[in-house]
mmCIF file of C-alpha atoms and ligand atoms in Angstrom:
data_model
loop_
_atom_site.group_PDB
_atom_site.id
_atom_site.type_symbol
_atom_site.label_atom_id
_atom_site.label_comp_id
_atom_site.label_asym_id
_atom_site.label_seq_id
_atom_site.Cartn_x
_atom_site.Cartn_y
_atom_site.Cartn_z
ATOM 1 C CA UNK A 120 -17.971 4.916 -7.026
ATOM 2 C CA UNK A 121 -21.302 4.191 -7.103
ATOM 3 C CA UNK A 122 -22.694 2.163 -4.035
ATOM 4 C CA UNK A 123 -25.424 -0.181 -4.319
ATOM 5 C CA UNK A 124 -26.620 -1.854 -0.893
ATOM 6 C CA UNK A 125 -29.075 -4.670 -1.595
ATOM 7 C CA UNK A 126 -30.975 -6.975 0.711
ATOM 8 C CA UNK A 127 -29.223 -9.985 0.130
ATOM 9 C CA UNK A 128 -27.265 -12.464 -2.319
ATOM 10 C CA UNK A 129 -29.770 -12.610 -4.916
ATOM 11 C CA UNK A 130 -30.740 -9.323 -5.071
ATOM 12 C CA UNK A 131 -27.135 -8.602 -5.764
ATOM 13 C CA UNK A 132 -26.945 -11.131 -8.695
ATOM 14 C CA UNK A 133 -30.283 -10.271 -10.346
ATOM 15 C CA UNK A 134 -29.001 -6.216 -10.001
ATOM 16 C CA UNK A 135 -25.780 -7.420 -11.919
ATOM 17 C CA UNK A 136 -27.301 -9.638 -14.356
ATOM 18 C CA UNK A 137 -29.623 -6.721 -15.445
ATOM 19 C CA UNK A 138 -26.738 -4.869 -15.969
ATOM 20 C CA UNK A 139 -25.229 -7.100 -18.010
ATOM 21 C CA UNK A 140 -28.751 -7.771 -19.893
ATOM 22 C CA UNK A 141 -28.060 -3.500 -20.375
ATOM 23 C CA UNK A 142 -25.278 -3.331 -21.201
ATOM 24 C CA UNK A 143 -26.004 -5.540 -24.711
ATOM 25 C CA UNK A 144 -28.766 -4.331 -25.243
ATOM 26 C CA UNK A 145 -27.236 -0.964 -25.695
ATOM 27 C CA UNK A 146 -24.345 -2.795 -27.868
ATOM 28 C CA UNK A 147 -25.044 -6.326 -28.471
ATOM 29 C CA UNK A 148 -21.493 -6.837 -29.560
ATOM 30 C CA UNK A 149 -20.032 -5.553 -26.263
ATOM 31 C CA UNK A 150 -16.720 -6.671 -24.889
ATOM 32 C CA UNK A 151 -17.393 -8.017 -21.465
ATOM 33 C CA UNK A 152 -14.614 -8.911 -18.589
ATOM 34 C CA UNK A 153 -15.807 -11.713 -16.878
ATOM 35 C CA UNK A 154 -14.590 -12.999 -13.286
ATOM 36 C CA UNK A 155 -14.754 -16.132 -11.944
ATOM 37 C CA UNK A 156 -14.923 -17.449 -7.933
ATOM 38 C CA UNK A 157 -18.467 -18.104 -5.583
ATOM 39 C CA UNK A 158 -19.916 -14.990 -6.221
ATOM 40 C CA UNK A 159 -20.552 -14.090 -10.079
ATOM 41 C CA UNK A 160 -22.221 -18.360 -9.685
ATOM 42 C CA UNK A 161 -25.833 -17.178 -9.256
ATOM 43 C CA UNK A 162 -25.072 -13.924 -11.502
ATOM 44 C CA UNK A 163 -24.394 -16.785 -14.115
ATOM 45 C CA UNK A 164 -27.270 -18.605 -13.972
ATOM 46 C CA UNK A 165 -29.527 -15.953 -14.766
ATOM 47 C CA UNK A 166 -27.653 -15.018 -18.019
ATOM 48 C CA UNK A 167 -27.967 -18.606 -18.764
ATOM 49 C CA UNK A 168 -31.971 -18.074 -17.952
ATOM 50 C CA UNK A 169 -31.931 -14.509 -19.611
ATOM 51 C CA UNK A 170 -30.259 -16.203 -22.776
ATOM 52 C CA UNK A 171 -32.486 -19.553 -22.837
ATOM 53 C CA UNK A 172 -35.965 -17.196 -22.988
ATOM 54 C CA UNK A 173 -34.547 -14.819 -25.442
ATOM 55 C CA UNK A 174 -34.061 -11.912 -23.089
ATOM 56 C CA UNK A 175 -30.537 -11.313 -24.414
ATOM 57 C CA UNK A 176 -28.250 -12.599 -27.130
ATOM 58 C CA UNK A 177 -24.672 -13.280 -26.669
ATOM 59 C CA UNK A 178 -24.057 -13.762 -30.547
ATOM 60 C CA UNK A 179 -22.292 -10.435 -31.015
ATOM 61 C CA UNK A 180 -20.439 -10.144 -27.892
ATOM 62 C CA UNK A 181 -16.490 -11.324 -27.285
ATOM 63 C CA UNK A 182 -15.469 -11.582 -23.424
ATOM 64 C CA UNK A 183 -12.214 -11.511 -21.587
ATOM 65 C CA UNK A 184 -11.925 -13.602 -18.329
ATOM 66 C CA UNK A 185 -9.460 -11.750 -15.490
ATOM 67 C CA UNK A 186 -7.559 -14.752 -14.570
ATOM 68 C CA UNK A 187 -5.924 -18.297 -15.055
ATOM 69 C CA UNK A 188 -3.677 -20.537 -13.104
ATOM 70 C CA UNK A 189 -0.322 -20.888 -14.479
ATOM 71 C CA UNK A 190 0.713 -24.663 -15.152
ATOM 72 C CA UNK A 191 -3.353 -26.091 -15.007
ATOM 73 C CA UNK A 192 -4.418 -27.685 -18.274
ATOM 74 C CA UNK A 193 -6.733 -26.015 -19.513
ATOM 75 C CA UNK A 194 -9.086 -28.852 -19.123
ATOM 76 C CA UNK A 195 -8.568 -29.592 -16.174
ATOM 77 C CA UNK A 196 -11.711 -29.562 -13.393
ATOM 78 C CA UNK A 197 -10.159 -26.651 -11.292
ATOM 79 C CA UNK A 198 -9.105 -24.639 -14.753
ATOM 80 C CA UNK A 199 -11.032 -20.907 -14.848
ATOM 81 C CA UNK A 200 -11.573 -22.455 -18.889
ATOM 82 C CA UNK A 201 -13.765 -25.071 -17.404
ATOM 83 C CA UNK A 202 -15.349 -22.717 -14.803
ATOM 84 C CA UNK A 203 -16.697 -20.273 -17.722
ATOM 85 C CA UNK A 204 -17.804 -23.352 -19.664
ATOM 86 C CA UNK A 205 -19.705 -25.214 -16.717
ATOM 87 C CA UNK A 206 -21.503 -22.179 -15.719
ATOM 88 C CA UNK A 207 -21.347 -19.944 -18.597
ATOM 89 C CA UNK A 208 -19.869 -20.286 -22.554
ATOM 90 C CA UNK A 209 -21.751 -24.241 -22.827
ATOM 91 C CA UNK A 210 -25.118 -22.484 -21.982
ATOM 92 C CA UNK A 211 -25.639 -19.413 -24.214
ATOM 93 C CA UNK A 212 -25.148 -18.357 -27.845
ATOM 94 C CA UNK A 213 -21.761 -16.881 -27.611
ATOM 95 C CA UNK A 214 -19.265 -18.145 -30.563
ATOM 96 C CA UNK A 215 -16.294 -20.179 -28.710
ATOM 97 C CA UNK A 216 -13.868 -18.063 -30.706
ATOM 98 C CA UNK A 217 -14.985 -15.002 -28.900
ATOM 99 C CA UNK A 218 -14.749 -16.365 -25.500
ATOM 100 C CA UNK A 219 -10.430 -15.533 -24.062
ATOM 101 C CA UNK A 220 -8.710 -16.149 -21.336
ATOM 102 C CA UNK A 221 -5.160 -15.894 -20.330
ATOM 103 C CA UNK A 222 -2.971 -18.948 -21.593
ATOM 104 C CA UNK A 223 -1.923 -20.751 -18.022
ATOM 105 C CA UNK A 224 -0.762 -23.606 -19.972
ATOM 106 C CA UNK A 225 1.342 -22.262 -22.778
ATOM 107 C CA UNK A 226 5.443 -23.361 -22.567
ATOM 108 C CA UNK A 227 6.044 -19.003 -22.998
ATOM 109 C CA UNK A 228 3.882 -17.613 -20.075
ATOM 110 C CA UNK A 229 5.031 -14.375 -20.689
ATOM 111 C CA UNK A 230 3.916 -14.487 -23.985
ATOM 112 C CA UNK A 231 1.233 -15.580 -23.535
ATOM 113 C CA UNK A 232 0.699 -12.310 -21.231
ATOM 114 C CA UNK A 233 1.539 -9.932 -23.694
ATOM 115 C CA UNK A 234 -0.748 -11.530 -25.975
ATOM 116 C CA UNK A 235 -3.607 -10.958 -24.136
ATOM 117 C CA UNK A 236 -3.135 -7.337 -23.790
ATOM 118 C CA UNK A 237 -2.921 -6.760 -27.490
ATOM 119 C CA UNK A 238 -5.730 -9.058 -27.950
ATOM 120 C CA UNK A 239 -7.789 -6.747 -25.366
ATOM 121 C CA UNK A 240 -6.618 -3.998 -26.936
ATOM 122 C CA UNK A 241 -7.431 -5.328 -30.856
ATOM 123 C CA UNK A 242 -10.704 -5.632 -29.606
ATOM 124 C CA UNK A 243 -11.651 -2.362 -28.780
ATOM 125 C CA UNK A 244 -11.195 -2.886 -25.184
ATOM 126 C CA UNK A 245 -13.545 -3.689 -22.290
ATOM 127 C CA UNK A 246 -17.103 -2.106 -21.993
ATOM 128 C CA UNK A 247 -18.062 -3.812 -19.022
ATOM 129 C CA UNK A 248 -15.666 -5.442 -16.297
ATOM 130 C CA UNK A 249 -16.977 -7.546 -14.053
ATOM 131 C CA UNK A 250 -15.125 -8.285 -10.680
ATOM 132 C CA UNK A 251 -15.330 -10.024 -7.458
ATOM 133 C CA UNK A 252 -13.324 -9.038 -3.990
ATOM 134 C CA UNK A 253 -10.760 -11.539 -2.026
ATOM 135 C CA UNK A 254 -10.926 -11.046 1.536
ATOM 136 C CA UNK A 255 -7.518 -9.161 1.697
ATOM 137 C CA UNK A 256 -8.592 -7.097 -1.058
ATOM 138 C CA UNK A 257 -7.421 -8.697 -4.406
ATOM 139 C CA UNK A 258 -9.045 -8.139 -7.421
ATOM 140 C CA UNK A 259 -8.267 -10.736 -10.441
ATOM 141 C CA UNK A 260 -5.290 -12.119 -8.542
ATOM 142 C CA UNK A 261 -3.614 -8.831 -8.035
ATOM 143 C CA UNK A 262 -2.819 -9.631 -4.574
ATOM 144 C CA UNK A 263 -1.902 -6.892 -1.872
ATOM 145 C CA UNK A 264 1.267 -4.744 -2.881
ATOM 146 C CA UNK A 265 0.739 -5.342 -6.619
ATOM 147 C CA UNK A 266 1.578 -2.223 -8.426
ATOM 148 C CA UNK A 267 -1.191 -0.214 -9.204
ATOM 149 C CA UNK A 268 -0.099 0.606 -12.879
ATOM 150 C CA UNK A 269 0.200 -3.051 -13.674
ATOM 151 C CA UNK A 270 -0.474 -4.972 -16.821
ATOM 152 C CA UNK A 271 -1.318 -8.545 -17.767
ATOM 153 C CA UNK A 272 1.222 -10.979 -15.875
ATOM 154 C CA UNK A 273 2.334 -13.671 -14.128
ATOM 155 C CA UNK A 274 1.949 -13.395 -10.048
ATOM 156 C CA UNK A 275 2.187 -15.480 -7.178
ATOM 157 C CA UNK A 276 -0.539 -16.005 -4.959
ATOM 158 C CA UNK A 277 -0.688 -15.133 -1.462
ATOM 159 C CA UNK A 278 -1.185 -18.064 1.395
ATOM 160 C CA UNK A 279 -4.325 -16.051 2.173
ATOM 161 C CA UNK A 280 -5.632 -16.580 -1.543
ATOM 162 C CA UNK A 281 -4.532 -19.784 -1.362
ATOM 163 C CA UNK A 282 -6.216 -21.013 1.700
ATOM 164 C CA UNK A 283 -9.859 -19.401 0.330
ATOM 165 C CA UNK A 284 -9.338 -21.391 -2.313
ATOM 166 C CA UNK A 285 -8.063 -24.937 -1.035
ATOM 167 C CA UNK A 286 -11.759 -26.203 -0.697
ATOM 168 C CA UNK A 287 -12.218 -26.173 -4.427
ATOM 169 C CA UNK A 288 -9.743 -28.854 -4.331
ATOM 170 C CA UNK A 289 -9.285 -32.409 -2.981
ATOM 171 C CA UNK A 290 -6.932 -32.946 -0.296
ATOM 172 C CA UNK A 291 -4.454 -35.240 -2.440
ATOM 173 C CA UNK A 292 -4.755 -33.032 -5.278
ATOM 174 C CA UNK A 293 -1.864 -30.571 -6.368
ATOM 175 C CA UNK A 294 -2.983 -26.371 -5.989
ATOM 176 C CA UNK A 295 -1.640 -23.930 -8.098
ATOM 177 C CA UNK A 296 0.561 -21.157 -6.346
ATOM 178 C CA UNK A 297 0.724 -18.832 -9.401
ATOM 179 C CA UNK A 298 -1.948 -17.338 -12.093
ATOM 180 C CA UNK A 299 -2.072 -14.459 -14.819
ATOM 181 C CA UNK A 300 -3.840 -11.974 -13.901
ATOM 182 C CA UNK A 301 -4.901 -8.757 -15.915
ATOM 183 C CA UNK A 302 -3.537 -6.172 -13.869
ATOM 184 C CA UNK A 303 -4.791 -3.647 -12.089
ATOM 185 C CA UNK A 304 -3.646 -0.584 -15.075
ATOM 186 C CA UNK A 305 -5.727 -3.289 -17.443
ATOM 187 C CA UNK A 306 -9.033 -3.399 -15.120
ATOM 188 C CA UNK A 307 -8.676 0.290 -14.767
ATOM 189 C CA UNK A 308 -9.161 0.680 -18.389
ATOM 190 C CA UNK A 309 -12.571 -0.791 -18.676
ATOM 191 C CA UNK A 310 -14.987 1.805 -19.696
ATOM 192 C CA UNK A 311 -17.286 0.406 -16.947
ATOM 193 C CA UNK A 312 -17.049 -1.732 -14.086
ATOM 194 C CA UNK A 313 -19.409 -3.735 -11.865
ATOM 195 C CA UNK A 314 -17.566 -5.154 -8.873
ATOM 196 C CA UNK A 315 -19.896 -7.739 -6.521
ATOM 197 C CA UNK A 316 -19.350 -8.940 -3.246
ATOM 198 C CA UNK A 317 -21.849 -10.717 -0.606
ATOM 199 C CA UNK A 318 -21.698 -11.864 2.631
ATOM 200 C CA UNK A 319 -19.804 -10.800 6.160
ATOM 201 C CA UNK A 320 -16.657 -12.557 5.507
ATOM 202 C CA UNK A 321 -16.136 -9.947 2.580
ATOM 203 C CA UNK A 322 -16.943 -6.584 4.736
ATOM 204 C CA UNK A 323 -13.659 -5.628 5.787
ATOM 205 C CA UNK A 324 -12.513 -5.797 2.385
ATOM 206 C CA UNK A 325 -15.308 -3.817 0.546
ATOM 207 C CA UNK A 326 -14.650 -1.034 3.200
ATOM 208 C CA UNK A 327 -11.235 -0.739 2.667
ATOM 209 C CA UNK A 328 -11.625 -0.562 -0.732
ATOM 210 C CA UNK A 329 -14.292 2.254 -0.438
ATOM 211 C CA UNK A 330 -13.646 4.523 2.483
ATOM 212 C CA UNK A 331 -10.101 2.892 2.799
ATOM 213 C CA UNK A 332 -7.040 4.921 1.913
ATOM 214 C CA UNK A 333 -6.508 4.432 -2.093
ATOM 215 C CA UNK A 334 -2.904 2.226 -1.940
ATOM 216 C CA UNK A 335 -1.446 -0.938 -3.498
ATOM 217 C CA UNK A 336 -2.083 -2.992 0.347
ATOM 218 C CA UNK A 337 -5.571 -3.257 -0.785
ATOM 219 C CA UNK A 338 -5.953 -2.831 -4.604
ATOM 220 C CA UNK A 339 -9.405 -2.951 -5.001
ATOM 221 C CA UNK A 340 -9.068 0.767 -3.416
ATOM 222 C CA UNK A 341 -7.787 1.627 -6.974
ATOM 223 C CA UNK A 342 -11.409 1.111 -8.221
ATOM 224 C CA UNK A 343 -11.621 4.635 -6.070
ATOM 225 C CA UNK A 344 -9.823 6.242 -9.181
ATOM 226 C CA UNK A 345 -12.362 4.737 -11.763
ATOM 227 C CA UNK A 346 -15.007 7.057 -13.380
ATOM 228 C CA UNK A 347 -17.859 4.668 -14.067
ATOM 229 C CA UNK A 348 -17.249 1.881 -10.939
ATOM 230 C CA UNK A 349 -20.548 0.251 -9.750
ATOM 231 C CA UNK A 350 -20.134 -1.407 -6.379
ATOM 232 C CA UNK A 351 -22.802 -3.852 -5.873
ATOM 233 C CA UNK A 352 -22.995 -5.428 -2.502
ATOM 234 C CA UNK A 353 -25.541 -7.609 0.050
ATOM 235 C CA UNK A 354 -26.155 -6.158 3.403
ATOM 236 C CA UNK A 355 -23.573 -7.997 5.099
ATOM 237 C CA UNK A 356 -20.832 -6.777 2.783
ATOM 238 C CA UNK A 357 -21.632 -2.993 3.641
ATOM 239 C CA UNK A 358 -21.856 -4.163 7.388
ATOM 240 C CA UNK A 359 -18.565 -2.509 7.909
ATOM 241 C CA UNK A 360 -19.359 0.799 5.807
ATOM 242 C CA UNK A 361 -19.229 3.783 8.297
ATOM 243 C CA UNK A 362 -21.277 5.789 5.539
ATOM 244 C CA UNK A 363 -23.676 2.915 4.529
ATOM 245 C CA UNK A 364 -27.127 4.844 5.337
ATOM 246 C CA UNK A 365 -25.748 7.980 3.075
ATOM 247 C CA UNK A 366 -25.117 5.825 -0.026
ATOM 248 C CA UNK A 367 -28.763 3.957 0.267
ATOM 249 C CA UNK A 368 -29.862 7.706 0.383
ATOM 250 C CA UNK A 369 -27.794 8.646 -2.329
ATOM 251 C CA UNK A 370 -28.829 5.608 -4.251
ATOM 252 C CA UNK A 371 -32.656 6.702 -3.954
ATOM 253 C CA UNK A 372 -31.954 10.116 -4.639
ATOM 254 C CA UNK A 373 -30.138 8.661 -8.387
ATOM 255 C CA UNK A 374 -33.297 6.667 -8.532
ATOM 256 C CA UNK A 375 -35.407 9.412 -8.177
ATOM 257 C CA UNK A 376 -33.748 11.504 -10.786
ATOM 258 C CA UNK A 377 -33.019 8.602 -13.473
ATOM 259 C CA UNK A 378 -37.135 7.962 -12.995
ATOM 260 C CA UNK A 379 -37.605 12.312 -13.494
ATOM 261 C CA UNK A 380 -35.527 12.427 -16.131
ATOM 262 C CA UNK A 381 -36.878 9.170 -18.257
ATOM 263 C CA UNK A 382 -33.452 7.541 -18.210
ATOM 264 C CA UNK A 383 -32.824 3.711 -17.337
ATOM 265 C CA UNK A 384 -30.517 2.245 -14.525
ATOM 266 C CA UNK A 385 -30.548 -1.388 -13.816
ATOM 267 C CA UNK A 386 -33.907 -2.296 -11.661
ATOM 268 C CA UNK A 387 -33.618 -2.012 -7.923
ATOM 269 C CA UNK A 388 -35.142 -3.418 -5.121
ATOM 270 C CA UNK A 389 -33.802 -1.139 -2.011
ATOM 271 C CA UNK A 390 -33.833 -2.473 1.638
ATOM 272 C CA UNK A 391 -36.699 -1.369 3.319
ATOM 273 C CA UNK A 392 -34.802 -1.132 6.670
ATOM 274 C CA UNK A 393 -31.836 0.117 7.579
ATOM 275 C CA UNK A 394 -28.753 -1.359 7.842
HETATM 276 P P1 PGA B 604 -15.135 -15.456 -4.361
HETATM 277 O O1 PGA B 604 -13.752 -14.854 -4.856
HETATM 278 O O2 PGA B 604 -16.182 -14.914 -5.269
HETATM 279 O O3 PGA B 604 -14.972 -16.932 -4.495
HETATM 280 O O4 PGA B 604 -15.312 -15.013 -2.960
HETATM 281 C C1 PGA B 604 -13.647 -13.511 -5.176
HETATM 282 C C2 PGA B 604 -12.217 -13.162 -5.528
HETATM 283 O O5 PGA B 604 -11.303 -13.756 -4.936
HETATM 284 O O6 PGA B 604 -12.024 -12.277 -6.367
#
């Protein structure tokens, strides 16, 4: 894993959103995972920017979202469809028709799960994955325990998931308890993945996931088995790291050696002081 500590929120959007900006610009007709939540919002905007001035095209490329709720129309307000259109798919150039995600409104949900892993598969599968972190260390919604192997399916969401999410939602107005999720075998199978996470309430969870044991009680851990995972994260997220001063050394020393070597890694702006 490679561990990115950046001064704050935006630096950790901007950092991703380069990536991204990369990433198709190496291969404008990339297949990107996209996740949804608080923290790929500002990460958003500036593809919407990077798109509006020309910086980047999204003509060519097809995306995959991680995750629907099972049994929300898919226009409905609190839908993940409507969350990728608000902030993404009704700003930039990307065709609708190669924009998916999972079917949380289909009468054969399990269908509709298999589906999407041929259709990830038909497409050559994912270049570039991005993901956020829950606070008990889901990512998609492959809550704690979910098998580490798994595919694209139907899961139930923990009370924990469920409570971080309840202030999306009015207090008269009915939550969903279940989703599809890509599994955790299906994330595992991007070629590369950019995982984000900002602010204190996130900490525990990014530790456990990198200097944590690697098991299915927190399965962002399985990221640890990943060869190309980039962990991008604000200083408060790496406030729990016990090793956070040797990745911001090795992270200058990579620096150092991309700018010796002529080779190109998204821009960074380190912290000047230590964490
Ligand atoms: P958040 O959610 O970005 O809203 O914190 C992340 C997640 O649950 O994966």
């Amino acid at each position: 894993m490679r561990v990115v500590i950046l001064p704050n929120a935006e630096a950790v959007a901007r950092f991703g959103a380069d990536l991204v900006v990369e990433q198709l610009h190496t291969r404008p007709d990339s297949v990107l995972g996209l996740a949804t939540g608080s923290t790929p919002v500002a990460l958003y905007k500036r593809l919407v920017q990077a798109c509006r001035t020309g910086r980047v095209s999204f003509s060519r490329a097809r995306t995959f979202n991680l995750d629907e709720y099972l049994g929300l129309e898919r226009c409905h307000p609190q839908s993940y469809h409507q969350y990728m259109r608000h902030h993404l798919f009704a700003h930039i150039d990307i065709p609708p028709e190669h924009t998916a995600l999972p079917a949380g409104d289909t009468e054969d949900a399990f269908a509709a799960c298999e589906d999407y892993e041929r259709r990830i598969r038909a497409s050559g599968g994912i270049d570039l994955q991005l993901l956020g972190i829950g606070r008990n260390g889901h990512i998609g919604f492959n809550e704690p325990t979910s098998s580490l192997g798994s595919r694209t399916r139907i899961k139930t969401l923990t009370q924990a998931t469920i409570d971080d999410n309840a202030r999306f939602y009015k207090d008269d107005e009915c939550q969903p308890h279940m989703a599809i999720t890509m599994g955790i075998g299906t994330i595992l199978e991007a070629r590369r993945i950019l995982l984000l996470a900002t602010g204190p309430a996130k900490a525990k969870a990014v530790s456990r996931m990198i200097e944590g044991p690697l098991g299915a009680f927190c399965p962002a851990s399985a990221l640890q088995l990943h060869p190309d995972t980039i962990v991008a994260i604000d200083q408060a997220a790496a406030s729990n790291l016990v090793h956070g001063d040797f990745y911001q050394h090795v992270e200058k020393e990579h620096q150092q050696l991309l700018g010796r070597t002529g080779r190109h890694s998204a821009p960074l702006s380190l912290p000047t002081t230590k964490q």
